[in-house]
GROMACS .gro file of C-alpha atoms in nm:
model
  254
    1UNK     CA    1   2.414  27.778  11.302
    2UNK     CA    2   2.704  27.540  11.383
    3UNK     CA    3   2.720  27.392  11.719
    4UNK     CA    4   3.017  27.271  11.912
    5UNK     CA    5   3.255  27.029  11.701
    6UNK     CA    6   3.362  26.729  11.852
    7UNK     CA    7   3.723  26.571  11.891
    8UNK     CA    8   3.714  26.435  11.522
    9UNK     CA    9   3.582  26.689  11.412
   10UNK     CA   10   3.251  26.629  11.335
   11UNK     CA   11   2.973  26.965  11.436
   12UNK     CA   12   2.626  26.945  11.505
   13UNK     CA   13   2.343  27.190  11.451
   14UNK     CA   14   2.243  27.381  11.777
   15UNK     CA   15   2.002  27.147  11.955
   16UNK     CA   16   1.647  27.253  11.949
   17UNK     CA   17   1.502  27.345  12.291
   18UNK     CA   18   1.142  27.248  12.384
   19UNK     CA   19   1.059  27.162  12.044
   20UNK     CA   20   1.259  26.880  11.838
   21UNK     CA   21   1.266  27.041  11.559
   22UNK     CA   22   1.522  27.184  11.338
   23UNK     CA   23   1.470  27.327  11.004
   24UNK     CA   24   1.828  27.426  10.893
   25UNK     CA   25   1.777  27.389  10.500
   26UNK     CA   26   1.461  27.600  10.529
   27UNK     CA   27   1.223  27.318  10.366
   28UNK     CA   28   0.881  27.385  10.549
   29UNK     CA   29   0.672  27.681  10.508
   30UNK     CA   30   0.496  27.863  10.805
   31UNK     CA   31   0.170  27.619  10.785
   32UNK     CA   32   0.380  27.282  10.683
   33UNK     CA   33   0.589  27.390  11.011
   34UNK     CA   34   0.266  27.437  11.247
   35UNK     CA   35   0.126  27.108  11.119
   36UNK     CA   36   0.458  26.931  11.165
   37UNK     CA   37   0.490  27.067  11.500
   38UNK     CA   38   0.115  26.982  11.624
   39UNK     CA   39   0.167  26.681  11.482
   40UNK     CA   40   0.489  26.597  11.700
   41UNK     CA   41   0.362  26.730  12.015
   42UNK     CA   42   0.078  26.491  11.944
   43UNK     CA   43   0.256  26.191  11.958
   44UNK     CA   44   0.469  26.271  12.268
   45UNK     CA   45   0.107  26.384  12.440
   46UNK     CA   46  -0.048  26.028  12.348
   47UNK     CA   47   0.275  25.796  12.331
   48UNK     CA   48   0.600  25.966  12.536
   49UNK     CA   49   0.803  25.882  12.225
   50UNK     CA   50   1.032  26.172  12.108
   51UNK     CA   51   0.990  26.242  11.714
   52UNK     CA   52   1.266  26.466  11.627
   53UNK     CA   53   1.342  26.644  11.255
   54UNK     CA   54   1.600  26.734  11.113
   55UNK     CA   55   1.743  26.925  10.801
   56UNK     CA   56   2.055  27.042  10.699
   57UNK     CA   57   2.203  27.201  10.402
   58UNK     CA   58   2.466  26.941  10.356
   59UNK     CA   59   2.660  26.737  10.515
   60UNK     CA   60   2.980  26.890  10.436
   61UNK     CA   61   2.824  27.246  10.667
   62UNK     CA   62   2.927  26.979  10.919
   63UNK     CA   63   3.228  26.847  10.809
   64UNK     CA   64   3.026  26.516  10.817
   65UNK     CA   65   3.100  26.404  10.446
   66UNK     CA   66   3.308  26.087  10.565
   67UNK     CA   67   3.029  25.973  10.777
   68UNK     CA   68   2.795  25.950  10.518
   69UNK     CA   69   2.434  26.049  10.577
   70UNK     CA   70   2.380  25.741  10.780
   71UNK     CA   71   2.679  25.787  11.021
   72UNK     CA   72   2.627  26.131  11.055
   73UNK     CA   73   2.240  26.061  11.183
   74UNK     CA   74   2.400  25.777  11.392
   75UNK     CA   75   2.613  26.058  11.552
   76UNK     CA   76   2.355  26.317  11.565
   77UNK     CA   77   2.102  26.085  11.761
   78UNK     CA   78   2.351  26.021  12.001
   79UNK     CA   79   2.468  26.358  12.081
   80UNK     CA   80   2.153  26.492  12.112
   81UNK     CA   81   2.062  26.210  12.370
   82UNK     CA   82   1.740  26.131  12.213
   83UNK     CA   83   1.474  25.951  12.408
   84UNK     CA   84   1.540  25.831  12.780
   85UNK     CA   85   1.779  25.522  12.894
   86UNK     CA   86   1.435  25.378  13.032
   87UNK     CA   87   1.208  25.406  12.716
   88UNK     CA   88   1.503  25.446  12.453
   89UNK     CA   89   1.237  25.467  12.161
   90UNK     CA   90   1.292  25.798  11.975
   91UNK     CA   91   1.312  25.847  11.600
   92UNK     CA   92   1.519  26.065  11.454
   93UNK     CA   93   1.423  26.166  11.079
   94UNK     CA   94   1.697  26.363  10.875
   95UNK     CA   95   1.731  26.553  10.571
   96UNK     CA   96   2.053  26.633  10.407
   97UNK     CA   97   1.924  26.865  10.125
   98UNK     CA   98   2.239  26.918   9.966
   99UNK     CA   99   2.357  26.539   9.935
  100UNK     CA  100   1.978  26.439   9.830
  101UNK     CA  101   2.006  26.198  10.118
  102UNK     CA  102   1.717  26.134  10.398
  103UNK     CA  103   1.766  25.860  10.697
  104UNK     CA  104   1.540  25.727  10.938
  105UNK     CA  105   1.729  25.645  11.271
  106UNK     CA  106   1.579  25.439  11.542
  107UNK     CA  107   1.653  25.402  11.934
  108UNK     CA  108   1.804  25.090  12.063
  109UNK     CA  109   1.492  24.982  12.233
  110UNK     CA  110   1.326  24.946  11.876
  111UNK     CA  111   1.591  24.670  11.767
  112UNK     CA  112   1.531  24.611  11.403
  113UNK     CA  113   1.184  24.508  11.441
  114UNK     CA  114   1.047  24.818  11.234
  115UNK     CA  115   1.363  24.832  10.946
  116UNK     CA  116   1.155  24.706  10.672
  117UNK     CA  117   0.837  25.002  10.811
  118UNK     CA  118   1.120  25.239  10.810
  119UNK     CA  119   1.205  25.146  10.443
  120UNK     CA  120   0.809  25.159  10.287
  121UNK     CA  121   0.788  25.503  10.480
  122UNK     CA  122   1.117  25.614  10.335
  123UNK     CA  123   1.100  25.483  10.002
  124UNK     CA  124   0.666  25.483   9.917
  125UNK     CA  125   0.603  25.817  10.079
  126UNK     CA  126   0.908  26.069  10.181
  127UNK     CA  127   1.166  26.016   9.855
  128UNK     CA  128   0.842  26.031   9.575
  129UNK     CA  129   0.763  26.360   9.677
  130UNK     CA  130   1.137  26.478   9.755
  131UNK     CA  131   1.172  26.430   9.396
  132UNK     CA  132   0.924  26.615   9.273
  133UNK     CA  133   1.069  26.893   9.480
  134UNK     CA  134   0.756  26.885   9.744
  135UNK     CA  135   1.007  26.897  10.060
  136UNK     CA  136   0.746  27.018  10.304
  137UNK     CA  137   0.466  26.671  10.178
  138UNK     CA  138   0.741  26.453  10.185
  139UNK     CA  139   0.844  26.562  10.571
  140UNK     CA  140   0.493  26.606  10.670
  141UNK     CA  141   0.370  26.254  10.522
  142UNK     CA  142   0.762  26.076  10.689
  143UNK     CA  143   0.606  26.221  11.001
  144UNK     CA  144   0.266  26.109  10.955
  145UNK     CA  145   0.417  25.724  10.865
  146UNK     CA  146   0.649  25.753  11.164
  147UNK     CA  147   0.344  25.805  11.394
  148UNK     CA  148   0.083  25.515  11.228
  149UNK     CA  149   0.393  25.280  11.275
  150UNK     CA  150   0.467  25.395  11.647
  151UNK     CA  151   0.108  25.314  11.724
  152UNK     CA  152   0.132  24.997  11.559
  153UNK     CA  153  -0.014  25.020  11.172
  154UNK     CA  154   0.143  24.833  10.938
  155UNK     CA  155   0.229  24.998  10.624
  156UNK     CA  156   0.238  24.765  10.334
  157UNK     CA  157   0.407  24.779   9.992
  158UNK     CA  158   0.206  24.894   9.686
  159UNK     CA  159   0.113  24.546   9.515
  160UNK     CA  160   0.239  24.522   9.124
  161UNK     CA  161   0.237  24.271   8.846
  162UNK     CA  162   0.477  24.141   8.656
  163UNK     CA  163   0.524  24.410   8.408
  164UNK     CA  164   0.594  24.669   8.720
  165UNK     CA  165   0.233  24.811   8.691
  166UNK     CA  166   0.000  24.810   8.946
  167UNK     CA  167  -0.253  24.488   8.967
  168UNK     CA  168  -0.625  24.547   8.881
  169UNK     CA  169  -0.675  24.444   9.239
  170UNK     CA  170  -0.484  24.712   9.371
  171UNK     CA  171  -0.602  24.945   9.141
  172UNK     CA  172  -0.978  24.841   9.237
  173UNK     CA  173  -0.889  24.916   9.612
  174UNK     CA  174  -0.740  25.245   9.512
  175UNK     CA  175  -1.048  25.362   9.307
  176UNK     CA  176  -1.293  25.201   9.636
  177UNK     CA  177  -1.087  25.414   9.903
  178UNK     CA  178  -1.102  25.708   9.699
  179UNK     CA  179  -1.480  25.694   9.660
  180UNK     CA  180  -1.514  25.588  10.036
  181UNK     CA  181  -1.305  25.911  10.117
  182UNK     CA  182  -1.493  26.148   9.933
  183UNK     CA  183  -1.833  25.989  10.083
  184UNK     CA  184  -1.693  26.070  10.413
  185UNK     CA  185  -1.568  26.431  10.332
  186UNK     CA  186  -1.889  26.514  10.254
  187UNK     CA  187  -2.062  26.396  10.509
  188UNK     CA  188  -1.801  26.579  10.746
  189UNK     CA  189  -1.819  26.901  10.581
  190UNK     CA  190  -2.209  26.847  10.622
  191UNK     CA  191  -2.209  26.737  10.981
  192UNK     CA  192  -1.915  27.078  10.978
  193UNK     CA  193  -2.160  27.319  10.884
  194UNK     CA  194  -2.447  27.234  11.046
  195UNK     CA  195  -2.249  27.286  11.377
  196UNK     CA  196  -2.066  27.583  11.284
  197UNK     CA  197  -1.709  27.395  11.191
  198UNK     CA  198  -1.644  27.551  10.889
  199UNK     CA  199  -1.436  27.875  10.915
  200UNK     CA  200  -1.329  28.128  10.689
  201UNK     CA  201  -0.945  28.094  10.692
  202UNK     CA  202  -0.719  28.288  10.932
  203UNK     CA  203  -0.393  28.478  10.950
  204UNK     CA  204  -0.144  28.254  11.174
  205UNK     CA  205   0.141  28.485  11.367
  206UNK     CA  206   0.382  28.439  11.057
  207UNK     CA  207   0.074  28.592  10.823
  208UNK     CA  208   0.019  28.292  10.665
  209UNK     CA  209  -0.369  28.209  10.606
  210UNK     CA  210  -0.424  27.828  10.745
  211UNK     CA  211  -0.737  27.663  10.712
  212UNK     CA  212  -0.990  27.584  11.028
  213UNK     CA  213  -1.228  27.321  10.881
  214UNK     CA  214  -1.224  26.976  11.086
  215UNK     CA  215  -1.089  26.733  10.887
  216UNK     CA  216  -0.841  26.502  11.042
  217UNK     CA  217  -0.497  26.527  11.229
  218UNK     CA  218  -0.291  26.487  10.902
  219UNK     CA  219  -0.535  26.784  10.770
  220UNK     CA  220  -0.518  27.127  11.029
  221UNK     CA  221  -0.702  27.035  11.356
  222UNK     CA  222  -0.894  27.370  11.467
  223UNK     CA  223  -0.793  27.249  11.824
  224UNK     CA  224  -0.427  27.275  11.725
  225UNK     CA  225  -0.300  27.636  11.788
  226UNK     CA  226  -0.226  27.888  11.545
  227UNK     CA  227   0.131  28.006  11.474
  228UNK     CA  228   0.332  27.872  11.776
  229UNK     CA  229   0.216  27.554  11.924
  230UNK     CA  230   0.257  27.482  12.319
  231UNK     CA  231   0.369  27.153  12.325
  232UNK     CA  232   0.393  26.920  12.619
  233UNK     CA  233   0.786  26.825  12.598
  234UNK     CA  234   0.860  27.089  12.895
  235UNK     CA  235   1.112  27.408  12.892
  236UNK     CA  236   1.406  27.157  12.951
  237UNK     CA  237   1.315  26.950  12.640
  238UNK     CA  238   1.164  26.646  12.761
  239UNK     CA  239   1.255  26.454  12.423
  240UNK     CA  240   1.610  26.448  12.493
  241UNK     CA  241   1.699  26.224  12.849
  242UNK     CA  242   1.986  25.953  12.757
  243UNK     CA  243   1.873  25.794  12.482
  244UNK     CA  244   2.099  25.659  12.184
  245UNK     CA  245   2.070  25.506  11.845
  246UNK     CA  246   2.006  25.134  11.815
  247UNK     CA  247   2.142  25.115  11.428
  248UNK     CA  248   1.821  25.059  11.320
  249UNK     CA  249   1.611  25.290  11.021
  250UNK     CA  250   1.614  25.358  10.692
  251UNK     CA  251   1.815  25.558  10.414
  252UNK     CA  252   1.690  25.698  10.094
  253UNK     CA  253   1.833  25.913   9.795
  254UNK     CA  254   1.632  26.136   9.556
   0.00000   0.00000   0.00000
């Protein structure tokens, strides 16, 4: 749905109430969309900062296509007022499906500190799985980069050697975390059962079976709610207060 144009011309999608959210090219499924939302909700529980995502079938549903994806998020942020004039620190990730474009867009009280995060996120983790046509694992794992780098973990580019392969180093830490992480999924889904953890799936609201087993917050939390999630951003949609763009982000193509 279109929302109200502006003098040049430019349109909007209708802005999301107490959820920042707006799925307009229909990428995420019913579970990818309970996660995402958790996950949100999450971050504006712990840290007050306004995650907001976006996608749209194209620009030109928009009349945007002179803007660019870039200009067009630019806009976007601003008219939706995201973030607050006194803690102007919202992120604003957007998906033009259509033009294959994605852009990160920062508040102004981020400056362009977090640019070069913004690129590894964009460019290691959402645009590898946007082109293998996993929409709803590239959004999910943007989101989950977005949040390590608001609370201050620094993402780091994967290592290579001359010949554009990966170093044996790299490779030796790959192979050490893997081992590490199955190690510790075990002894979770030990410590799991012996308390009871482990569930047998269930049916969320949209009918879609979601698992229950405690893993970790980028896995389904059982705490997290089923279906619709009540989130702490208020009725009058405490993400969006005065806040504008600061220029700052990321772009990326697929």
């Amino acid at each position: 749905m279109v929302g109200f144009p502006l003098v040049s011309g430019v349109s909007f999608p209708t802005k999301p109430g107490e959820m920042p959210l707006y799925d307009g090219a229909s990428l995420l499924d019913a579970a990818s969309r309970t996660e995402m939302e958790w996950l949100i909700s999450s971050l504006w529980d712990q840290e007050k900062v306004p995650l907001v995502v976006v996608t749209i079938p194209s620009l030109s549903t928009y009349e945007a296509i002179h803007l660019g994806v870039d200009g067009y998020a630019t806009e976007l942020f601003n008219h939706w007022e995201i973030g607050s004039t006194a803690f102007n620190r919202g992120i604003l990730l957007l998906v033009s499906k259509g033009d294959r474009r994605a852009r990160i867009e920062l508040g102004a009280d981020w400056g362009s500190d977090h640019d070069t995060q913004s690129a590894l996120i964009m460019d290691s983790t959402i645009i590898p799985r946007f082109k293998e046509g996993d929409y709803g694992g590239g959004l999910l794992g943007g989101v989950r980069g977005l949040i390590g780098m608001v609370k201050g973990e620094r993402l780091t580019a994967p290592e290579k050697i001359a010949g554009g392969s990966l170093s044996p180093r790299f490779l030796l830490l790959i192979f050490g975390g893997f081992f590490l992480v199955v190690i510790g999924l075990v002894i979770v889904a030990s410590r799991a059962r012996r308390f009871n953890r482990i569930d047998p799936p269930k049916k969320n609201e949209e009918g879609v079976y979601v698992p229950t087993m405690w893993y970790h917050n980028w896995y389904q939390d059982p705490d997290a709610p089923q279906g619709k999630n009540d989130s702490g951003f208020g009725s009058s949609g405490g993400w969006s207060g005065g806040g504008s763009s600061g220029g700052g982000g990321a772009t990326g193509g697929w």
